[in-house]
mmCIF file of C-alpha atoms in Angstrom:
data_model
loop_
_atom_site.group_PDB
_atom_site.id
_atom_site.type_symbol
_atom_site.label_atom_id
_atom_site.label_comp_id
_atom_site.label_asym_id
_atom_site.label_seq_id
_atom_site.Cartn_x
_atom_site.Cartn_y
_atom_site.Cartn_z
ATOM 1 C CA MET A 144 -65.386 19.573 190.700
ATOM 2 C CA ARG A 145 -62.853 16.976 191.382
ATOM 3 C CA LYS A 146 -60.302 18.639 193.934
ATOM 4 C CA LEU A 147 -57.147 16.985 192.309
ATOM 5 C CA ALA A 148 -54.774 19.112 194.370
ATOM 6 C CA SER A 149 -56.514 19.851 198.491
ATOM 7 C CA ILE A 150 -54.950 21.034 201.638
ATOM 8 C CA GLN A 151 -55.723 17.971 203.814
ATOM 9 C CA ARG A 152 -54.257 16.798 207.583
ATOM 10 C CA VAL A 153 -52.510 13.724 207.851
ATOM 11 C CA LYS A 154 -54.966 11.617 209.758
ATOM 12 C CA ALA A 155 -52.552 8.141 210.781
ATOM 13 C CA VAL A 156 -48.392 7.073 209.548
ATOM 14 C CA LEU A 157 -48.049 4.280 209.567
ATOM 15 C CA PRO A 158 -44.636 1.458 209.381
ATOM 16 C CA ILE A 159 -44.330 -0.660 206.219
ATOM 17 C CA PRO A 160 -42.356 -3.865 206.913
ATOM 18 C CA ASP A 161 -39.352 -4.588 206.274
ATOM 19 C CA ALA A 162 -39.304 -1.061 205.288
ATOM 20 C CA ASP A 163 -36.177 1.781 206.332
ATOM 21 C CA ARG A 164 -37.128 4.552 204.716
ATOM 22 C CA LEU A 165 -40.561 4.275 203.637
ATOM 23 C CA GLU A 166 -44.088 5.287 205.827
ATOM 24 C CA LEU A 167 -47.774 4.626 205.206
ATOM 25 C CA VAL A 168 -49.627 8.390 205.273
ATOM 26 C CA GLN A 169 -53.407 8.371 205.402
ATOM 27 C CA VAL A 170 -54.980 11.330 204.350
ATOM 28 C CA LEU A 171 -58.741 11.302 204.227
ATOM 29 C CA GLY A 172 -59.355 7.574 202.944
ATOM 30 C CA TRP A 173 -56.415 7.514 200.821
ATOM 31 C CA LYS A 174 -52.618 6.008 201.893
ATOM 32 C CA CYS A 175 -49.983 6.177 200.016
ATOM 33 C CA VAL A 176 -46.416 6.050 200.461
ATOM 34 C CA GLY A 177 -44.283 9.044 202.195
ATOM 35 C CA GLY A 178 -40.401 9.265 203.486
ATOM 36 C CA LYS A 179 -39.865 8.066 206.854
ATOM 37 C CA ASN A 180 -40.556 10.418 209.868
ATOM 38 C CA GLU A 181 -41.443 12.895 206.533
ATOM 39 C CA PHE A 182 -44.870 13.714 208.170
ATOM 40 C CA HIS A 183 -46.524 13.047 211.226
ATOM 41 C CA GLU A 184 -50.092 12.968 212.817
ATOM 42 C CA GLY A 185 -52.300 16.176 212.352
ATOM 43 C CA ASP A 186 -49.531 17.516 210.227
ATOM 44 C CA LEU A 187 -50.837 20.116 207.016
ATOM 45 C CA VAL A 188 -49.693 18.883 203.326
ATOM 46 C CA VAL A 189 -51.447 18.614 200.303
ATOM 47 C CA TYR A 190 -52.360 16.065 198.624
ATOM 48 C CA PHE A 191 -52.453 14.690 194.876
ATOM 49 C CA GLU A 192 -55.321 12.101 194.152
ATOM 50 C CA ILE A 193 -54.458 9.629 192.001
ATOM 51 C CA ASP A 194 -55.501 10.281 188.309
ATOM 52 C CA SER A 195 -53.793 13.571 188.967
ATOM 53 C CA PHE A 196 -52.110 15.287 185.911
ATOM 54 C CA LEU A 197 -48.777 17.161 187.542
ATOM 55 C CA PRO A 198 -47.110 19.883 185.453
ATOM 56 C CA ILE A 199 -43.571 20.336 184.239
ATOM 57 C CA CYS A 200 -42.001 22.264 187.371
ATOM 58 C CA GLU A 201 -39.512 21.984 189.678
ATOM 59 C CA GLU A 202 -40.966 21.046 192.552
ATOM 60 C CA PHE A 203 -42.759 16.975 190.605
ATOM 61 C CA GLU A 204 -39.191 16.544 189.039
ATOM 62 C CA PHE A 205 -38.470 13.568 191.962
ATOM 63 C CA LEU A 206 -41.476 11.793 189.736
ATOM 64 C CA ARG A 207 -40.294 11.788 186.087
ATOM 65 C CA LYS A 208 -38.547 8.150 186.334
ATOM 66 C CA SER A 209 -41.749 7.108 187.744
ATOM 67 C CA SER A 210 -44.717 9.168 186.366
ATOM 68 C CA TYR A 211 -43.627 11.038 182.813
ATOM 69 C CA LYS A 212 -45.913 10.917 180.694
ATOM 70 C CA ASN A 213 -46.581 12.890 177.149
ATOM 71 C CA ASN A 214 -49.666 12.435 174.505
ATOM 72 C CA GLU A 215 -50.961 14.496 172.045
ATOM 73 C CA PHE A 216 -53.734 15.107 173.500
ATOM 74 C CA MET A 217 -52.292 15.878 177.114
ATOM 75 C CA GLY A 218 -49.285 16.934 176.807
ATOM 76 C CA GLU A 219 -46.373 16.427 179.326
ATOM 77 C CA GLY A 220 -46.615 15.974 183.323
ATOM 78 C CA PHE A 221 -46.882 13.885 185.891
ATOM 79 C CA ARG A 222 -49.460 10.910 186.202
ATOM 80 C CA LEU A 223 -50.372 9.859 189.108
ATOM 81 C CA LYS A 224 -51.681 6.114 189.597
ATOM 82 C CA THR A 225 -51.841 3.387 191.939
ATOM 83 C CA MET A 226 -48.843 1.874 192.866
ATOM 84 C CA LYS A 227 -47.318 -0.710 195.298
ATOM 85 C CA PHE A 228 -44.423 -0.600 197.182
ATOM 86 C CA ARG A 229 -42.942 -3.361 199.684
ATOM 87 C CA GLY A 230 -46.960 -5.049 199.285
ATOM 88 C CA GLU A 231 -48.881 -2.014 200.212
ATOM 89 C CA ILE A 232 -50.950 -0.097 197.943
ATOM 90 C CA SER A 233 -50.038 3.490 197.677
ATOM 91 C CA GLN A 234 -52.647 5.928 196.179
ATOM 92 C CA GLY A 235 -51.869 9.508 195.345
ATOM 93 C CA LEU A 236 -48.998 12.017 196.623
ATOM 94 C CA CYS A 237 -48.339 13.982 199.945
ATOM 95 C CA LEU A 238 -46.175 16.943 199.661
ATOM 96 C CA GLY A 239 -45.334 19.460 202.638
ATOM 97 C CA THR A 240 -46.644 22.811 201.757
ATOM 98 C CA ASP A 241 -43.767 24.435 202.304
ATOM 99 C CA LYS A 242 -42.615 22.299 198.921
ATOM 100 C CA LEU A 243 -44.674 24.089 196.824
ATOM 101 C CA PRO A 244 -43.963 28.051 196.021
ATOM 102 C CA LYS A 245 -46.911 28.916 194.679
ATOM 103 C CA LEU A 246 -49.056 28.755 198.267
ATOM 104 C CA ASN A 247 -46.361 30.837 199.671
ATOM 105 C CA GLY A 248 -48.701 33.740 200.616
ATOM 106 C CA LEU A 249 -51.723 32.315 201.039
ATOM 107 C CA GLU A 250 -53.695 31.340 204.319
ATOM 108 C CA LEU A 251 -54.145 27.843 203.699
ATOM 109 C CA SER A 252 -57.137 25.516 205.470
ATOM 110 C CA GLU A 253 -57.810 21.733 205.635
ATOM 111 C CA GLY A 254 -60.777 21.265 202.286
ATOM 112 C CA MET A 255 -59.136 24.274 201.048
ATOM 113 C CA ASP A 256 -58.849 23.145 197.490
ATOM 114 C CA VAL A 257 -55.479 24.046 194.884
ATOM 115 C CA THR A 258 -55.701 22.395 192.085
ATOM 116 C CA GLU A 259 -55.979 25.315 189.622
ATOM 117 C CA ILE A 260 -53.292 26.917 191.795
ATOM 118 C CA LEU A 261 -51.010 24.279 191.065
ATOM 119 C CA GLY A 262 -51.535 23.780 187.741
ATOM 120 C CA VAL A 263 -53.213 20.476 188.178
ATOM 121 C CA LYS A 264 -55.105 18.813 185.194
ATOM 122 C CA GLU A 265 -57.276 15.066 185.349
ATOM 123 C CA TRP A 266 -55.552 12.623 183.620
ATOM 124 C CA GLU A 267 -57.059 11.453 180.922
ATOM 125 C CA MET A 268 -56.783 8.611 178.322
ATOM 126 C CA PRO A 269 -56.450 9.041 174.566
ATOM 127 C CA GLU A 270 -58.901 6.368 174.143
ATOM 128 C CA ARG A 271 -61.359 9.234 175.678
ATOM 129 C CA ALA A 272 -59.897 11.839 174.891
ATOM 130 C CA GLY A 273 -59.959 11.185 171.096
ATOM 131 C CA SER A 274 -63.084 11.415 168.921
ATOM 132 C CA SER A 275 -66.146 9.736 169.043
ATOM 133 C CA GLY A 276 -67.361 11.684 165.922
ATOM 134 C CA THR A 277 -67.065 15.366 164.461
ATOM 135 C CA ILE A 278 -67.269 17.269 167.405
ATOM 136 C CA ILE A 279 -69.723 20.539 167.438
ATOM 137 C CA GLY A 280 -69.565 22.171 170.848
ATOM 138 C CA ASP A 281 -69.471 21.146 174.498
ATOM 139 C CA ARG A 282 -71.700 19.291 176.464
ATOM 140 C CA PRO A 283 -74.996 21.076 176.733
ATOM 141 C CA GLY A 284 -75.412 22.857 180.393
ATOM 142 C CA PHE A 285 -78.820 19.945 180.953
ATOM 143 C CA ILE A 286 -76.380 17.400 180.380
ATOM 144 C CA PRO A 287 -74.332 17.277 183.986
ATOM 145 C CA LYS A 288 -70.935 15.526 184.069
ATOM 146 C CA THR A 289 -71.159 11.889 185.399
ATOM 147 C CA ASP A 290 -67.653 12.010 187.857
ATOM 148 C CA GLU A 291 -68.652 10.447 190.836
ATOM 149 C CA THR A 292 -66.716 10.639 194.036
ATOM 150 C CA ARG A 293 -64.707 7.588 194.889
ATOM 151 C CA ILE A 294 -65.106 6.883 199.011
ATOM 152 C CA GLN A 295 -61.126 7.470 200.077
ATOM 153 C CA SER A 296 -61.585 11.025 198.934
ATOM 154 C CA ALA A 297 -65.145 12.044 201.298
ATOM 155 C CA PRO A 298 -65.265 8.619 203.714
ATOM 156 C CA GLU A 299 -67.817 10.866 205.119
ATOM 157 C CA LEU A 300 -70.285 10.047 202.623
ATOM 158 C CA LEU A 301 -70.842 6.696 204.323
ATOM 159 C CA LYS A 302 -72.751 8.804 207.123
ATOM 160 C CA GLU A 303 -74.868 10.134 205.078
ATOM 161 C CA PHE A 304 -77.106 7.074 203.771
ATOM 162 C CA ALA A 305 -77.077 5.901 207.249
ATOM 163 C CA GLY A 306 -80.635 4.530 207.644
ATOM 164 C CA LEU A 307 -81.381 4.773 203.963
ATOM 165 C CA PRO A 308 -82.823 2.094 201.358
ATOM 166 C CA TYR A 309 -79.247 1.294 198.310
ATOM 167 C CA TYR A 310 -78.755 0.005 195.130
ATOM 168 C CA ILE A 311 -75.058 -1.077 194.242
ATOM 169 C CA THR A 312 -74.400 -1.364 190.585
ATOM 170 C CA THR A 313 -71.115 -3.146 188.622
ATOM 171 C CA LYS A 314 -68.852 0.038 187.536
ATOM 172 C CA MET A 315 -68.653 -0.695 183.476
ATOM 173 C CA ASP A 316 -65.334 0.563 182.164
ATOM 174 C CA GLY A 317 -65.569 2.098 179.501
ATOM 175 C CA SER A 318 -66.738 6.004 177.967
ATOM 176 C CA SER A 319 -69.094 7.761 179.474
ATOM 177 C CA HIS A 320 -71.717 8.813 176.788
ATOM 178 C CA SER A 321 -74.968 10.568 177.324
ATOM 179 C CA ILE A 322 -78.387 11.489 174.917
ATOM 180 C CA GLY A 323 -80.547 14.295 176.441
ATOM 181 C CA ILE A 324 -83.813 15.458 175.015
ATOM 182 C CA ARG A 325 -84.538 18.974 175.310
ATOM 183 C CA ASP A 326 -87.855 21.274 173.025
ATOM 184 C CA GLY A 327 -87.907 17.656 170.068
ATOM 185 C CA LYS A 328 -84.032 18.031 169.831
ATOM 186 C CA VAL A 329 -81.144 15.436 170.643
ATOM 187 C CA SER A 330 -78.229 16.479 172.260
ATOM 188 C CA PHE A 331 -75.458 13.267 172.073
ATOM 189 C CA THR A 332 -72.615 13.853 174.065
ATOM 190 C CA GLY A 333 -69.319 12.166 175.093
ATOM 191 C CA HIS A 334 -67.854 12.999 178.830
ATOM 192 C CA ASN A 335 -66.891 16.457 177.279
ATOM 193 C CA PHE A 336 -68.125 17.356 173.984
ATOM 194 C CA THR A 337 -71.607 16.939 171.937
ATOM 195 C CA TYR A 338 -71.429 15.338 168.404
ATOM 196 C CA LYS A 339 -72.756 15.367 165.408
ATOM 197 C CA ASP A 340 -74.771 13.090 163.758
ATOM 198 C CA ASP A 341 -73.560 12.771 160.368
ATOM 199 C CA GLY A 342 -72.913 8.459 160.336
ATOM 200 C CA LYS A 343 -69.120 8.812 161.914
ATOM 201 C CA SER A 344 -69.897 8.654 165.870
ATOM 202 C CA SER A 345 -70.258 4.688 166.403
ATOM 203 C CA PHE A 346 -72.368 5.536 169.206
ATOM 204 C CA VAL A 347 -74.665 7.826 167.333
ATOM 205 C CA GLU A 348 -75.285 5.236 165.095
ATOM 206 C CA TYR A 349 -75.500 2.296 167.690
ATOM 207 C CA VAL A 350 -78.437 3.891 169.365
ATOM 208 C CA LYS A 351 -80.438 4.638 166.355
ATOM 209 C CA ASN A 352 -80.148 1.534 164.958
ATOM 210 C CA ARG A 353 -81.962 0.972 168.408
ATOM 211 C CA GLY A 354 -84.565 3.195 167.514
ATOM 212 C CA ILE A 355 -83.612 5.205 171.047
ATOM 213 C CA PRO A 356 -83.522 8.869 170.384
ATOM 214 C CA GLU A 357 -87.107 8.471 168.855
ATOM 215 C CA LYS A 358 -88.407 5.890 171.272
ATOM 216 C CA MET A 359 -87.226 8.589 174.428
ATOM 217 C CA LYS A 360 -88.810 11.911 172.562
ATOM 218 C CA GLN A 361 -91.929 9.429 172.540
ATOM 219 C CA TYR A 362 -91.427 8.981 176.284
ATOM 220 C CA VAL A 363 -91.056 12.612 177.233
ATOM 221 C CA ASP A 364 -94.588 13.776 175.094
ATOM 222 C CA ASP A 365 -96.309 10.880 176.802
ATOM 223 C CA ASN A 366 -94.977 11.842 180.602
ATOM 224 C CA LYS A 367 -95.637 15.193 179.588
ATOM 225 C CA ILE A 368 -92.281 15.948 180.762
ATOM 226 C CA ALA A 369 -89.402 19.159 179.230
ATOM 227 C CA THR A 370 -86.726 17.216 179.054
ATOM 228 C CA LEU A 371 -85.153 13.265 179.064
ATOM 229 C CA VAL A 372 -81.027 12.411 179.811
ATOM 230 C CA LEU A 373 -79.935 8.846 179.747
ATOM 231 C CA GLN A 374 -76.306 8.559 181.046
ATOM 232 C CA GLY A 375 -74.162 5.533 180.357
ATOM 233 C CA GLU A 376 -71.346 3.839 179.805
ATOM 234 C CA TRP A 377 -70.727 2.925 175.968
ATOM 235 C CA CYS A 378 -68.090 0.006 176.382
ATOM 236 C CA GLY A 379 -66.821 -2.235 173.456
ATOM 237 C CA GLU A 380 -63.987 -2.846 171.375
ATOM 238 C CA GLY A 381 -61.450 0.187 170.732
ATOM 239 C CA ILE A 382 -63.027 1.986 174.347
ATOM 240 C CA GLN A 383 -60.450 2.117 177.023
ATOM 241 C CA LYS A 384 -59.092 -1.127 176.030
ATOM 242 C CA ASN A 385 -62.111 -3.044 176.053
ATOM 243 C CA HIS A 386 -61.538 -4.614 179.737
ATOM 244 C CA LEU A 387 -64.966 -6.010 179.147
ATOM 245 C CA LYS A 388 -63.744 -7.961 176.425
ATOM 246 C CA LEU A 389 -67.217 -7.579 174.460
ATOM 247 C CA LYS A 390 -67.313 -8.847 170.861
ATOM 248 C CA SER A 391 -69.870 -6.354 169.775
ATOM 249 C CA PRO A 392 -70.126 -2.316 171.593
ATOM 250 C CA GLU A 393 -72.196 -2.300 174.500
ATOM 251 C CA TRP A 394 -74.878 0.999 176.341
ATOM 252 C CA PHE A 395 -74.790 0.829 179.659
ATOM 253 C CA VAL A 396 -77.025 3.025 181.403
ATOM 254 C CA PHE A 397 -76.206 4.341 185.183
ATOM 255 C CA THR A 398 -78.466 7.258 184.673
ATOM 256 C CA ALA A 399 -82.119 9.091 184.268
ATOM 257 C CA ARG A 400 -82.612 12.849 184.261
ATOM 258 C CA ILE A 401 -86.292 13.793 183.941
ATOM 259 C CA ASP A 402 -86.539 18.260 183.913
ATOM 260 C CA ASP A 403 -83.149 17.878 185.049
ATOM 261 C CA LYS A 404 -83.538 15.676 188.308
ATOM 262 C CA ARG A 405 -82.073 12.998 188.924
ATOM 263 C CA THR A 406 -84.802 10.066 189.052
ATOM 264 C CA ASN A 407 -85.247 6.615 191.450
ATOM 265 C CA LEU A 408 -84.231 3.229 190.538
ATOM 266 C CA GLU A 409 -87.992 2.469 189.678
ATOM 267 C CA THR A 410 -88.467 5.169 186.945
ATOM 268 C CA LEU A 411 -84.777 4.714 185.696
ATOM 269 C CA LYS A 412 -85.731 0.647 185.095
ATOM 270 C CA ASP A 413 -88.640 1.504 183.997
ATOM 271 C CA ILE A 414 -86.864 4.010 181.472
ATOM 272 C CA CYS A 415 -84.873 1.540 180.418
ATOM 273 C CA LYS A 416 -87.330 -1.075 179.368
ATOM 274 C CA TYR A 417 -89.293 2.000 177.713
ATOM 275 C CA VAL A 418 -87.002 3.447 174.947
ATOM 276 C CA GLY A 419 -84.828 -0.137 174.633
ATOM 277 C CA CYS A 420 -81.426 0.116 176.292
ATOM 278 C CA GLN A 421 -79.760 -2.023 178.974
ATOM 279 C CA MET A 422 -79.066 -0.341 182.580
ATOM 280 C CA VAL A 423 -76.218 -1.072 184.542
ATOM 281 C CA PRO A 424 -76.498 -4.240 186.133
ATOM 282 C CA VAL A 425 -77.537 -4.009 189.766
ATOM 283 C CA GLU A 426 -76.052 -5.667 192.318
ATOM 284 C CA GLU A 427 -77.445 -5.481 195.418
ATOM 285 C CA GLU A 428 -80.405 -3.984 197.517
ATOM 286 C CA GLY A 429 -80.780 -3.060 200.602
ATOM 287 C CA ASN A 430 -81.976 -0.375 203.531
ATOM 288 C CA ASP A 431 -78.772 0.810 205.484
ATOM 289 C CA LEU A 432 -75.498 0.990 203.768
ATOM 290 C CA PRO A 433 -73.088 1.653 206.641
ATOM 291 C CA ALA A 434 -74.699 -1.103 208.618
ATOM 292 C CA ARG A 435 -73.710 -3.279 206.678
ATOM 293 C CA TYR A 436 -70.795 -1.954 205.620
ATOM 294 C CA PRO A 437 -69.464 -0.228 209.034
ATOM 295 C CA ASP A 438 -66.276 2.174 206.894
ATOM 296 C CA GLU A 439 -64.216 2.299 203.545
ATOM 297 C CA GLN A 440 -62.549 -0.689 203.901
ATOM 298 C CA ALA A 441 -65.512 -2.548 204.412
ATOM 299 C CA LEU A 442 -66.305 -1.027 201.223
ATOM 300 C CA LEU A 443 -62.854 -1.710 199.022
ATOM 301 C CA ALA A 444 -63.459 -5.873 199.809
ATOM 302 C CA ARG A 445 -67.294 -5.815 198.562
ATOM 303 C CA ALA A 446 -65.722 -3.712 195.413
ATOM 304 C CA GLU A 447 -63.060 -6.743 194.113
ATOM 305 C CA GLY A 448 -64.037 -9.894 192.328
ATOM 306 C CA VAL A 449 -65.543 -11.141 189.118
ATOM 307 C CA GLY A 450 -67.894 -8.539 187.029
ATOM 308 C CA TYR A 451 -69.371 -7.938 183.770
ATOM 309 C CA ASN A 452 -68.745 -10.969 181.571
ATOM 310 C CA GLY A 453 -66.476 -12.971 184.135
ATOM 311 C CA THR A 454 -63.902 -9.727 184.016
ATOM 312 C CA VAL A 455 -62.472 -8.272 187.354
ATOM 313 C CA ARG A 456 -64.455 -5.731 188.230
ATOM 314 C CA GLU A 457 -63.720 -1.998 188.043
ATOM 315 C CA GLY A 458 -65.474 -1.412 191.303
ATOM 316 C CA ILE A 459 -69.093 -0.335 192.108
ATOM 317 C CA VAL A 460 -71.106 2.868 192.435
ATOM 318 C CA ILE A 461 -74.137 3.236 194.969
ATOM 319 C CA ARG A 462 -76.759 5.535 195.610
ATOM 320 C CA PRO A 463 -80.096 5.777 197.340
ATOM 321 C CA ILE A 464 -82.847 4.248 195.688
ATOM 322 C CA GLU A 465 -84.874 7.871 196.270
ATOM 323 C CA PRO A 466 -82.856 10.648 195.123
ATOM 324 C CA VAL A 467 -81.157 12.318 198.028
ATOM 325 C CA HIS A 468 -79.475 15.606 198.592
ATOM 326 C CA SER A 469 -75.642 15.278 199.974
ATOM 327 C CA TYR A 470 -74.978 18.845 201.650
ATOM 328 C CA ILE A 471 -71.170 17.040 201.501
ATOM 329 C CA LEU A 472 -71.239 17.145 197.305
ATOM 330 C CA SER A 473 -74.286 20.079 197.008
ATOM 331 C CA GLY A 474 -75.561 17.219 194.794
ATOM 332 C CA PRO A 475 -77.175 14.144 194.823
ATOM 333 C CA LEU A 476 -75.954 11.396 196.526
ATOM 334 C CA SER A 477 -73.692 9.241 195.651
ATOM 335 C CA MET A 478 -69.857 7.380 195.520
ATOM 336 C CA LYS A 479 -68.127 4.948 193.319
ATOM 337 C CA VAL A 480 -65.720 2.623 195.101
ATOM 338 C CA ILE A 481 -62.504 1.211 192.750
ATOM 339 C CA ASN A 482 -61.327 -1.702 193.462
ATOM 340 C CA ASN A 483 -57.750 -1.078 194.120
ATOM 341 C CA LYS A 484 -56.666 -5.598 191.996
ATOM 342 C CA TYR A 485 -58.590 -4.034 189.175
ATOM 343 C CA LEU A 486 -56.240 -0.368 189.233
ATOM 344 C CA ILE A 487 -52.975 -2.573 189.715
ATOM 345 C CA LYS A 488 -54.236 -5.447 187.091
ATOM 346 C CA ASN A 489 -54.501 -2.704 184.582
ATOM 347 C CA ASP A 490 -51.525 -0.200 186.125
ATOM 348 C CA GLU A 491 -54.411 2.643 186.691
#
C-alpha cells in the first residue's frame, strides 16, 4: 500500500529566491514549501504525498482556500496536488508531529505509515472512480492493483537497479484495466472493481471485439499454465480527460503475469503480439540505470518531453528486463517518474 502520510526526516531546508516567509523543505526525494524557520534539517515530521485526500478537521483547515474538494465519489476533504510558489515546484505537505493530536502518545519512528491513523485517502478523479459498466465485485486476488511507486517516495530504489539491464516505457494517461484468465474463467477489471460482461462496459466490448480474451485462453492452453493476466491503461475520449487526444479508445498493456509472477520484457512483447493487443511504447533499454541517471533529478529530467501522439508526456515507468525482487517494495522492482511540467499543465 502507498504511504500517503508517513513519518519522515527533513533532509534539507533550502531558500526560495525573493521569498521572505517561505522555504523549500526536502523530504525523501520530494520538495514542498514550508514557513520560514518552521522546519530544520533532521526534524522528524509528518509528510503527506501529492494525491493525498485529507479529512475535514481543524488541523487541516488552513488548506481550505487552496485545496478544498467535494464530490459524490470522494466526499469532502482537502486534496494535495503539485503547485508552484515563486517559481518553485511544491509537492506534498510537511507538518510537525505536534500539530496532529491523533499522533499524541504514539511512539513515532522514521518511515512509519500513519495514513490510516490520520484518515487520509488517495484522491481519485470521478472518471476513474465512476462506473465503467456493471460492477459485480472487487478485483479478484490474482489481479493485483497496478500502482507504481514514484522515485521521490523511495529514492533508494535507484540503487536496486545498479548493474541490471532495464527498460523505460512511456506512462500512458488513462485508467487502469486488466483481463485475467483463471480456471478457464475470464475476469474484466478496472482499478478497483470487476465488471460484468453484459454489453455495458466499453472496455469489455473493446477487447471482446478484438478477440483478446479468447486468444488469452488459447495462450493458457498452449503453454499449459494456470493463470494469465494482462494489465494496461485504457485511454481515450471520456477517460481521464483524454490527455493523449485519441480519436478512438486504446488499451496499452504494460504488464503480463503468468501464474502470479510478472514476466520479463521479451515474454510481455510475445504475449501482446500473440493476443493482438498494443503494448506501451518502449522508449529505452540499457544495462545500468544509476550509471546513466545518477539521481532522481536526472530521472525527472528524463521524464520530460513529448510523449505519445505528440502530447506532453505524463512520465515514464522503469523496470528490470528480467523481474527482480525489491526489498524496499517487498515485491517486483519497478518505479515511475512523473513529469512535473505535465502535473503543472494539467493542474495535478
